[in-house]
């Protein structure tokens, strides 16, 4: 239906006025311009409202013009930049206009609604108002009644402040402080205040040209910049410098107004910069590198775990089956003992509180004594009180036991002492009880936290610091119940498991070991015969697993919960094309119901009835309860809309080359042509239906009604029958000349058919058994018509055959020729044969006719082969997902005019934009180019691309590589399959195209739809039909020849129907900004990327590019500008729209967030979607964007969402098995994982792209990411932290998806995981995590921990468990304890140890990572498919990958917390098919995997030699299999997942390259890829910046290497079983001699190897000879055996590595001695050679074995194999054909 407004707004497309002022979206400077957006009365109303400057005092510092508006007035008064004013004017106009368009009022006058201005002002200033309340200040925003101009002025002032604040946008409360004073000045100007000092009207304190930038922004920016520079590129301790958060939190102080004043004086303490010692230091929080942060931030979790462990151990000690049995009084004194011992948990609890208070003092003392005495007093008081509780509980407990000992039993008087302790405990737990009560009534807690009453501050002072964020975070009661039930069930299962399978089984062996006496050790024992360390070794791995296994239970429970939630969300109901075929009719109605806007009634307030009505309609839609939702034939308008949308989706598929031209015809919905009376469903739905109908006609006896009822049971069959009948009738009458006798005969025949059917006598008058002959004759006729060369004679013969069958065979009653002539069914005078000279076929150009004939032929001849239409797996997946999503609970769409406006923002630095010709053909060392690789991986898409090129006029495939236009098409085809900016921009611009189409459909009348669909049919058929050469699927037909002309690619698009107004609407609703940070430099240097970006702007009119421009000022200084440009279609060139000067360089922090931040001022709308440049989008998903935006108006719990989480599809999963593993892991995380986090756990954060932000909400709260150096390296997630802490809500929605690229090679994956693990290490130290850990309620805190840093911490705990187990066994075996214990006790290999090993192995194999994948796969693809995929993954060594990945996470997470060193790691986003050299793998994995694996391997080997379990092979295997699996995975994974990783020749050459790299001497400009020394320096660089405690802990950890020597030397034969300490001390003499020999050889080498070579050789000979002589003497005169030589190596080599590791920590001191340091370097080089040999040895063995290389290739590329990739050719470089 065409609305009056739509009619009013039709106009031409946008065009910039030649020579006029450039504009972004709206030419507000010229409201009379011919621009479609200016036709909206709301735009004119907003612009007019800004022009109401009458009555305002003119600015004294600038010349005022009549055409200026309120924004100019503010700019002139406060000294804002001109382009900032222009930018924010358009921004404000669009906000106002879009808000007014959403009003349901029918009044479209040219005046702005006052409530709109008020609403925008309140949204923008909500954070400012809250800040004022927090500081006890009244907001300086004074709005008289009915004065919308004041609303506009205060809103405009805020936008101007925000728009010019540059990096200050990361410090939102600083902006509040600035705005607070400027708003007061604005109020004084508006009220006509007189300045008492001058006697003149009041003016702002800061005024003049660009005064705001130079006098307000630049000084604060200068402070931030100076602090960042003092951080030494982020390597200085966080506590030594202020980051963005510290600057911001300075403005949370109540005395900030007194400290800074206005205008801010730069002499104040705040503006002092390093190295000034009197400057302001850390504010609000001090980040300290320590693992204690994990306890400090999540102390409630660790208190729970430790107290339960203590209680469970006490109860299990007596050995009762059930824990409560020990507590029953019937057990007598033993029960009393247990009961009293349980009271020790209060001592432990108090001690843990004391520990927390000490940690607070230890980490925050720098802040406490600088920031204010109150905080310091509270910290000290808390420590004193906690210590007091420990002492009180200890004294009370001791009194109980003193009474017990004095009486020898439990007297009745002891009960009073127990009660005293319990009373004390009741007081002690009172705060926890209060917290529990407030948890049950969360709204009370929220009210207490958010109120600004001083009494509330006083009441909460003891428990937490006063903070602007983190208040009122409690959820509603319903959400509380949901996530509480989840965690209560999980903890119940976990604690039951821990008690019975971890703690209780350890009690018996612990008691037995304690009872052992007279233990003999095989070495010198320093601590006597105590058994406590043995018990510690026994319990350690169990306790470690106990502390982390909630992670396993979380994986299980979250997977089941996610599946449950997904089922209720209707995920996976349509999984493939077969299921879509069954529900396609419902799908049509679902699309109309969800995609098309609902009829909105004016002032509809009935919330509950509308919700119930909506629920009932969805129920009808999903299950087909109502006929209106089953068939759309009754509503032709709905059917036509659906057809237009569906066909446009299929057209986009064709443009993307994921369907062929033939499949387009099979998938599209044809328009109403040829007088067909039914919906013409796509051919793929009608396959085989006509054949089945023929079978029914032959087999079903009886009347017409019964037969027709049988046919109509399947609606597709009914439609197929009717369509073929109507089409055959129309076609026959079309090809036979009118006014001929033959035309009359055919007409009469059809009249008889219809009369028979009307009288229900068709089965009586015609033989149903002969229908098959009619069918065969008709198919033959259609095949002839479709022949490329039409033979009229054959067609006439076919017509005659068809006529004969119908007349002679089909009719039940035989009629004579005379009867036939009388009835008009035969020639009256047969002078010639029938149909001769009566047949005229349409011209070749009438493609509509031939397209319909092809369709009829397809319906007649198709069989079950169409189940595989479309052939492309990606096309099937997208159709299935889109169709399924429409049956999910999607908000109803509004009209495009009434939808929320939004922007998309993509940060870009220097990645690929469009692959060049050279990149396409450049071959790697295996002879493989990107083009050849993609042709093999996507063979069907390559074929479709070639088909499309031929349709567009390409005559020879060679044109693709020579002709310029074709080559660009080829480059696009390749780039659209990589991770390029071109792919991302194309995907995001689908929003623009989708919104234009939806705008047209919103206002299109029935006539528009009917005529438009026919026009498109004509155009579309000429587009596709004219180029057919192939046969019809399932039939024998043919296509006509291709047209020689090149056809327009957009000729079939629905855009050809647009009326003009669509462009104006969509430009107001959607903006796409790409933040190309260095685009200016790229242009200046003529970098090809700049040209390609310009081409993107030229092709996409809604695309804008923001970049940072650097220019030299007249004074020689570099000036920085934020610039926005677009491509002007009329001027045919790039034009600059805005240029806003910055206070200095953009990058102070992590770079990417600042790139986003500078471009954010150019975005528009109510929402902004953050999209990375490795993402993609799909047209059909873009159709649902306006539905998604409606989520911002829904309540989820007690809050509306501020971030909408969106599902991702990882499109790189088909490249290799490794990419598949990564894709599967990522997919389960972004679907099931995020689903559970959002509901029921309510802790979803922002995990990167493509979430949609409430733009206006985040504008005032620090933006869409955080940018502080190093601490915010994972910048995205901090936006989620910030949102939650500030009371926002984050939801997750799975009815819409975008594409996502992931890393596809092991090295890429490892660098990505290293970056994320390092980021989590930094998060562990951050204030955001600390505050969330303390401010969230207990159960949400658990959810938060186990889904963020807890995952990485627990992964590290698994590796530590392996270490604890292996080192524990090593200690027991080498000390002789294991043998002694096994002979004197029942068992140590008990159930607890088995449970630990099983849990550790489960995690190690990645099974708990795989569980979410299996369940999500089951949900969306079916259980059998999920199990089969899982089995395939295991056969492709997925467990090896996950075990290896675990090592990466552990290494970088632990190293970052201890020493820092987190940094951005560029992974590259290309196709990884080349072989990685051994040296590169060694550089990447030596420290993180290889050395750790070698250490564990040596221990396991020694355990096999000396352990008592080694005598029983089966026991040894069962004990160590998981550890050996880890060792082998960490060593072999880089080679298993490396193309040609097991190629003997390549590995031989690689090892030579490795040795060259090792021995290459470093230089000044040498890179780590060239020299071992340079790599070694970089790899240990983190130790240089490590803190004192980090260095001490590193040394302590390195001391473990000395244990090898101590343990082994006593096992040598030369030791003669002596246990004297002298044996160990003498062993150091060997190390000392080796050191002296090494120094001597090095000295003589440096001095004599060049000139007096013979002396150097002589020294070498003496050293070697002396060594041999020493061995001979030892063999002769001692019990030394030759095998001791090799055993000694296992003792001394780890010692040497320990010395090297400690030397690296002490590097600053050792470098003072050149000799010592050079010796360390020399020895370290030798060790790396040794490690390289050890790693290469198993690889060499595997490479030598026959057949393994081919197996590895199949494993690595298995998925690609199944899709036609000729791997053997790719790997060997023997391509089947050269391109």
mmCIF file of N, CA and C in Angstrom, residues 1086-1154:
data_model
loop_
_atom_site.group_PDB
_atom_site.id
_atom_site.type_symbol
_atom_site.label_atom_id
_atom_site.label_comp_id
_atom_site.label_asym_id
_atom_site.label_seq_id
_atom_site.Cartn_x
_atom_site.Cartn_y
_atom_site.Cartn_z
ATOM 1 N N UNK A 1086 51.670 6.886 -3.018
ATOM 2 C CA UNK A 1086 51.140 6.128 -4.163
ATOM 3 C C UNK A 1086 51.135 4.620 -3.907
ATOM 4 N N UNK A 1087 50.784 4.241 -2.684
ATOM 5 C CA UNK A 1087 50.669 2.819 -2.353
ATOM 6 C C UNK A 1087 49.413 2.268 -3.037
ATOM 7 N N UNK A 1088 49.496 1.081 -3.655
ATOM 8 C CA UNK A 1088 48.312 0.532 -4.356
ATOM 9 C C UNK A 1088 47.076 0.426 -3.472
ATOM 10 N N UNK A 1089 47.269 0.222 -2.166
ATOM 11 C CA UNK A 1089 46.118 0.127 -1.264
ATOM 12 C C UNK A 1089 45.245 1.375 -1.362
ATOM 13 N N UNK A 1090 45.870 2.547 -1.510
ATOM 14 C CA UNK A 1090 45.103 3.801 -1.567
ATOM 15 C C UNK A 1090 44.216 3.831 -2.802
ATOM 16 N N UNK A 1091 44.738 3.362 -3.914
ATOM 17 C CA UNK A 1091 43.938 3.330 -5.142
ATOM 18 C C UNK A 1091 42.756 2.389 -4.992
ATOM 19 N N UNK A 1092 43.001 1.239 -4.367
ATOM 20 C CA UNK A 1092 41.906 0.272 -4.197
ATOM 21 C C UNK A 1092 40.841 0.806 -3.236
ATOM 22 N N UNK A 1093 41.253 1.520 -2.199
ATOM 23 C CA UNK A 1093 40.277 2.113 -1.275
ATOM 24 C C UNK A 1093 39.445 3.153 -2.005
ATOM 25 N N UNK A 1094 40.083 3.936 -2.868
ATOM 26 C CA UNK A 1094 39.345 4.919 -3.670
ATOM 27 C C UNK A 1094 38.341 4.224 -4.589
ATOM 28 N N UNK A 1095 38.739 3.089 -5.153
ATOM 29 C CA UNK A 1095 37.824 2.336 -6.006
ATOM 30 C C UNK A 1095 36.616 1.837 -5.213
ATOM 31 N N UNK A 1096 36.852 1.451 -3.975
ATOM 32 C CA UNK A 1096 35.736 1.021 -3.129
ATOM 33 C C UNK A 1096 34.773 2.172 -2.900
ATOM 34 N N UNK A 1097 35.289 3.356 -2.610
ATOM 35 C CA UNK A 1097 34.411 4.520 -2.425
ATOM 36 C C UNK A 1097 33.652 4.842 -3.702
ATOM 37 N N UNK A 1098 34.304 4.648 -4.829
ATOM 38 C CA UNK A 1098 33.664 4.930 -6.115
ATOM 39 C C UNK A 1098 32.508 3.961 -6.367
ATOM 40 N N UNK A 1099 32.669 2.709 -5.937
ATOM 41 C CA UNK A 1099 31.652 1.693 -6.198
ATOM 42 C C UNK A 1099 30.514 1.701 -5.185
ATOM 43 N N UNK A 1100 30.765 2.225 -3.988
ATOM 44 C CA UNK A 1100 29.753 2.196 -2.922
ATOM 45 C C UNK A 1100 29.523 3.617 -2.415
ATOM 46 N N UNK A 1101 28.368 4.179 -2.765
ATOM 47 C CA UNK A 1101 28.150 5.591 -2.481
ATOM 48 C C UNK A 1101 27.984 5.879 -0.997
ATOM 49 N N UNK A 1102 27.574 4.907 -0.198
ATOM 50 C CA UNK A 1102 27.380 5.152 1.241
ATOM 51 C C UNK A 1102 28.655 4.925 2.035
ATOM 52 N N UNK A 1103 29.746 4.598 1.361
ATOM 53 C CA UNK A 1103 31.000 4.328 2.058
ATOM 54 C C UNK A 1103 31.748 5.631 2.322
ATOM 55 N N UNK A 1104 32.232 5.776 3.556
ATOM 56 C CA UNK A 1104 33.055 6.923 3.937
ATOM 57 C C UNK A 1104 34.369 6.394 4.497
ATOM 58 N N UNK A 1105 35.432 7.118 4.249
ATOM 59 C CA UNK A 1105 36.753 6.733 4.751
ATOM 60 C C UNK A 1105 37.266 7.833 5.670
ATOM 61 N N UNK A 1106 37.607 7.428 6.895
ATOM 62 C CA UNK A 1106 38.199 8.354 7.862
ATOM 63 C C UNK A 1106 39.670 8.002 8.022
ATOM 64 N N UNK A 1107 40.517 9.006 8.071
ATOM 65 C CA UNK A 1107 41.942 8.723 8.263
ATOM 66 C C UNK A 1107 42.590 9.874 9.024
ATOM 67 N N UNK A 1108 43.801 9.632 9.469
ATOM 68 C CA UNK A 1108 44.563 10.644 10.195
ATOM 69 C C UNK A 1108 45.580 11.238 9.231
ATOM 70 N N UNK A 1109 45.485 12.540 9.043
ATOM 71 C CA UNK A 1109 46.374 13.230 8.110
ATOM 72 C C UNK A 1109 47.440 13.985 8.890
ATOM 73 N N UNK A 1110 48.655 13.917 8.397
ATOM 74 C CA UNK A 1110 49.764 14.639 9.031
ATOM 75 C C UNK A 1110 50.242 15.720 8.080
ATOM 76 N N UNK A 1111 50.343 16.942 8.595
ATOM 77 C CA UNK A 1111 50.803 18.070 7.785
ATOM 78 C C UNK A 1111 51.804 18.890 8.570
ATOM 79 N N UNK A 1112 52.741 19.491 7.850
ATOM 80 C CA UNK A 1112 53.716 20.371 8.479
ATOM 81 C C UNK A 1112 53.153 21.783 8.550
ATOM 82 N N UNK A 1113 53.158 22.341 9.763
ATOM 83 C CA UNK A 1113 52.666 23.714 9.924
ATOM 84 C C UNK A 1113 53.735 24.697 9.482
ATOM 85 N N UNK A 1114 53.364 25.970 9.430
ATOM 86 C CA UNK A 1114 54.322 26.998 9.019
ATOM 87 C C UNK A 1114 55.500 27.065 9.989
ATOM 88 N N UNK A 1115 55.263 26.658 11.240
ATOM 89 C CA UNK A 1115 56.345 26.678 12.223
ATOM 90 C C UNK A 1115 57.215 25.435 12.194
ATOM 91 N N UNK A 1116 56.938 24.540 11.266
ATOM 92 C CA UNK A 1116 57.733 23.323 11.138
ATOM 93 C C UNK A 1116 57.259 22.171 12.000
ATOM 94 N N UNK A 1117 56.201 22.371 12.777
ATOM 95 C CA UNK A 1117 55.670 21.309 13.606
ATOM 96 C C UNK A 1117 54.683 20.451 12.820
ATOM 97 N N UNK A 1118 54.583 19.193 13.212
ATOM 98 C CA UNK A 1118 53.626 18.294 12.559
ATOM 99 C C UNK A 1118 52.256 18.470 13.197
ATOM 100 N N UNK A 1119 51.262 18.703 12.356
ATOM 101 C CA UNK A 1119 49.887 18.814 12.837
ATOM 102 C C UNK A 1119 49.108 17.573 12.381
ATOM 103 N N UNK A 1120 48.176 17.168 13.222
ATOM 104 C CA UNK A 1120 47.411 15.949 12.961
ATOM 105 C C UNK A 1120 45.938 16.299 12.834
ATOM 106 N N UNK A 1121 45.275 15.640 11.872
ATOM 107 C CA UNK A 1121 43.867 15.914 11.617
ATOM 108 C C UNK A 1121 43.099 14.605 11.449
ATOM 109 N N UNK A 1122 41.882 14.572 11.980
ATOM 110 C CA UNK A 1122 40.928 13.524 11.622
ATOM 111 C C UNK A 1122 40.195 13.987 10.378
ATOM 112 N N UNK A 1123 40.271 13.204 9.323
ATOM 113 C CA UNK A 1123 39.697 13.615 8.038
ATOM 114 C C UNK A 1123 38.674 12.572 7.589
ATOM 115 N N UNK A 1124 37.567 13.060 7.044
ATOM 116 C CA UNK A 1124 36.563 12.172 6.444
ATOM 117 C C UNK A 1124 36.441 12.521 4.974
ATOM 118 N N UNK A 1125 36.488 11.504 4.118
ATOM 119 C CA UNK A 1125 36.368 11.727 2.677
ATOM 120 C C UNK A 1125 35.318 10.796 2.093
ATOM 121 N N UNK A 1126 34.815 11.178 0.926
ATOM 122 C CA UNK A 1126 33.923 10.313 0.163
ATOM 123 C C UNK A 1126 34.224 10.526 -1.309
ATOM 124 N N UNK A 1127 33.602 9.726 -2.142
ATOM 125 C CA UNK A 1127 33.752 9.887 -3.590
ATOM 126 C C UNK A 1127 32.504 10.577 -4.112
ATOM 127 N N UNK A 1128 32.699 11.705 -4.747
ATOM 128 C CA UNK A 1128 31.581 12.465 -5.309
ATOM 129 C C UNK A 1128 31.289 11.951 -6.712
ATOM 130 N N UNK A 1129 30.116 11.348 -6.866
ATOM 131 C CA UNK A 1129 29.765 10.735 -8.153
ATOM 132 C C UNK A 1129 29.603 11.772 -9.260
ATOM 133 N N UNK A 1130 29.218 12.993 -8.894
ATOM 134 C CA UNK A 1130 29.019 14.020 -9.909
ATOM 135 C C UNK A 1130 30.340 14.644 -10.328
ATOM 136 N N UNK A 1131 31.175 14.928 -9.334
ATOM 137 C CA UNK A 1131 32.481 15.524 -9.650
ATOM 138 C C UNK A 1131 33.489 14.469 -10.104
ATOM 139 N N UNK A 1132 33.149 13.194 -9.892
ATOM 140 C CA UNK A 1132 34.015 12.079 -10.295
ATOM 141 C C UNK A 1132 35.409 12.180 -9.656
ATOM 142 N N UNK A 1133 35.418 12.488 -8.362
ATOM 143 C CA UNK A 1133 36.680 12.532 -7.636
ATOM 144 C C UNK A 1133 36.400 12.419 -6.139
ATOM 145 N N UNK A 1134 37.464 12.150 -5.414
ATOM 146 C CA UNK A 1134 37.367 12.111 -3.956
ATOM 147 C C UNK A 1134 37.257 13.536 -3.418
ATOM 148 N N UNK A 1135 36.346 13.741 -2.476
ATOM 149 C CA UNK A 1135 36.209 15.071 -1.871
ATOM 150 C C UNK A 1135 36.358 14.936 -0.359
ATOM 151 N N UNK A 1136 36.967 15.937 0.219
ATOM 152 C CA UNK A 1136 37.142 15.983 1.671
ATOM 153 C C UNK A 1136 35.913 16.623 2.296
ATOM 154 N N UNK A 1137 35.336 15.959 3.279
ATOM 155 C CA UNK A 1137 34.108 16.462 3.898
ATOM 156 C C UNK A 1137 34.427 17.237 5.166
ATOM 157 N N UNK A 1138 35.156 16.584 6.076
ATOM 158 C CA UNK A 1138 35.494 17.234 7.352
ATOM 159 C C UNK A 1138 36.981 17.060 7.622
ATOM 160 N N UNK A 1139 37.555 18.041 8.306
ATOM 161 C CA UNK A 1139 38.957 17.988 8.747
ATOM 162 C C UNK A 1139 39.010 18.584 10.146
ATOM 163 N N UNK A 1140 39.092 17.723 11.136
ATOM 164 C CA UNK A 1140 39.088 18.161 12.532
ATOM 165 C C UNK A 1140 40.491 17.991 13.092
ATOM 166 N N UNK A 1141 41.067 19.089 13.554
ATOM 167 C CA UNK A 1141 42.441 19.052 14.044
ATOM 168 C C UNK A 1141 42.519 18.290 15.366
ATOM 169 N N UNK A 1142 43.597 17.515 15.521
ATOM 170 C CA UNK A 1142 43.836 16.744 16.734
ATOM 171 C C UNK A 1142 44.915 17.433 17.570
ATOM 172 N N UNK A 1143 44.954 17.154 18.881
ATOM 173 C CA UNK A 1143 45.976 17.809 19.715
ATOM 174 C C UNK A 1143 47.371 17.238 19.525
ATOM 175 N N UNK A 1144 47.494 16.101 18.890
ATOM 176 C CA UNK A 1144 48.800 15.476 18.691
ATOM 177 C C UNK A 1144 48.628 14.141 17.997
ATOM 178 N N UNK A 1145 49.672 13.294 18.042
ATOM 179 C CA UNK A 1145 49.573 11.977 17.382
ATOM 180 C C UNK A 1145 48.398 11.176 17.932
ATOM 181 N N UNK A 1146 47.774 10.415 17.049
ATOM 182 C CA UNK A 1146 46.594 9.635 17.429
ATOM 183 C C UNK A 1146 46.953 8.514 18.388
ATOM 184 N N UNK A 1147 48.035 7.803 18.100
ATOM 185 C CA UNK A 1147 48.342 6.554 18.812
ATOM 186 C C UNK A 1147 49.139 6.842 20.075
ATOM 187 N N UNK A 1148 48.446 6.727 21.200
ATOM 188 C CA UNK A 1148 49.104 6.768 22.496
ATOM 189 C C UNK A 1148 49.010 5.411 23.182
ATOM 190 N N UNK A 1149 47.969 4.676 22.859
ATOM 191 C CA UNK A 1149 47.751 3.381 23.494
ATOM 192 C C UNK A 1149 48.010 2.241 22.545
ATOM 193 N N UNK A 1150 46.993 1.391 22.368
ATOM 194 C CA UNK A 1150 47.155 0.175 21.583
ATOM 195 C C UNK A 1150 46.929 0.355 20.085
ATOM 196 N N UNK A 1151 46.524 1.546 19.655
ATOM 197 C CA UNK A 1151 46.422 1.799 18.214
ATOM 198 C C UNK A 1151 45.049 1.554 17.641
ATOM 199 N N UNK A 1152 44.608 0.323 17.642
ATOM 200 C CA UNK A 1152 43.313 -0.012 17.047
ATOM 201 C C UNK A 1152 42.155 0.714 17.731
ATOM 202 N N UNK A 1153 42.059 0.702 19.076
ATOM 203 C CA UNK A 1153 40.949 1.443 19.699
ATOM 204 C C UNK A 1153 41.003 2.931 19.401
ATOM 205 N N UNK A 1154 42.192 3.487 19.266
ATOM 206 C CA UNK A 1154 42.291 4.915 18.965
ATOM 207 C C UNK A 1154 41.919 5.195 17.515
#
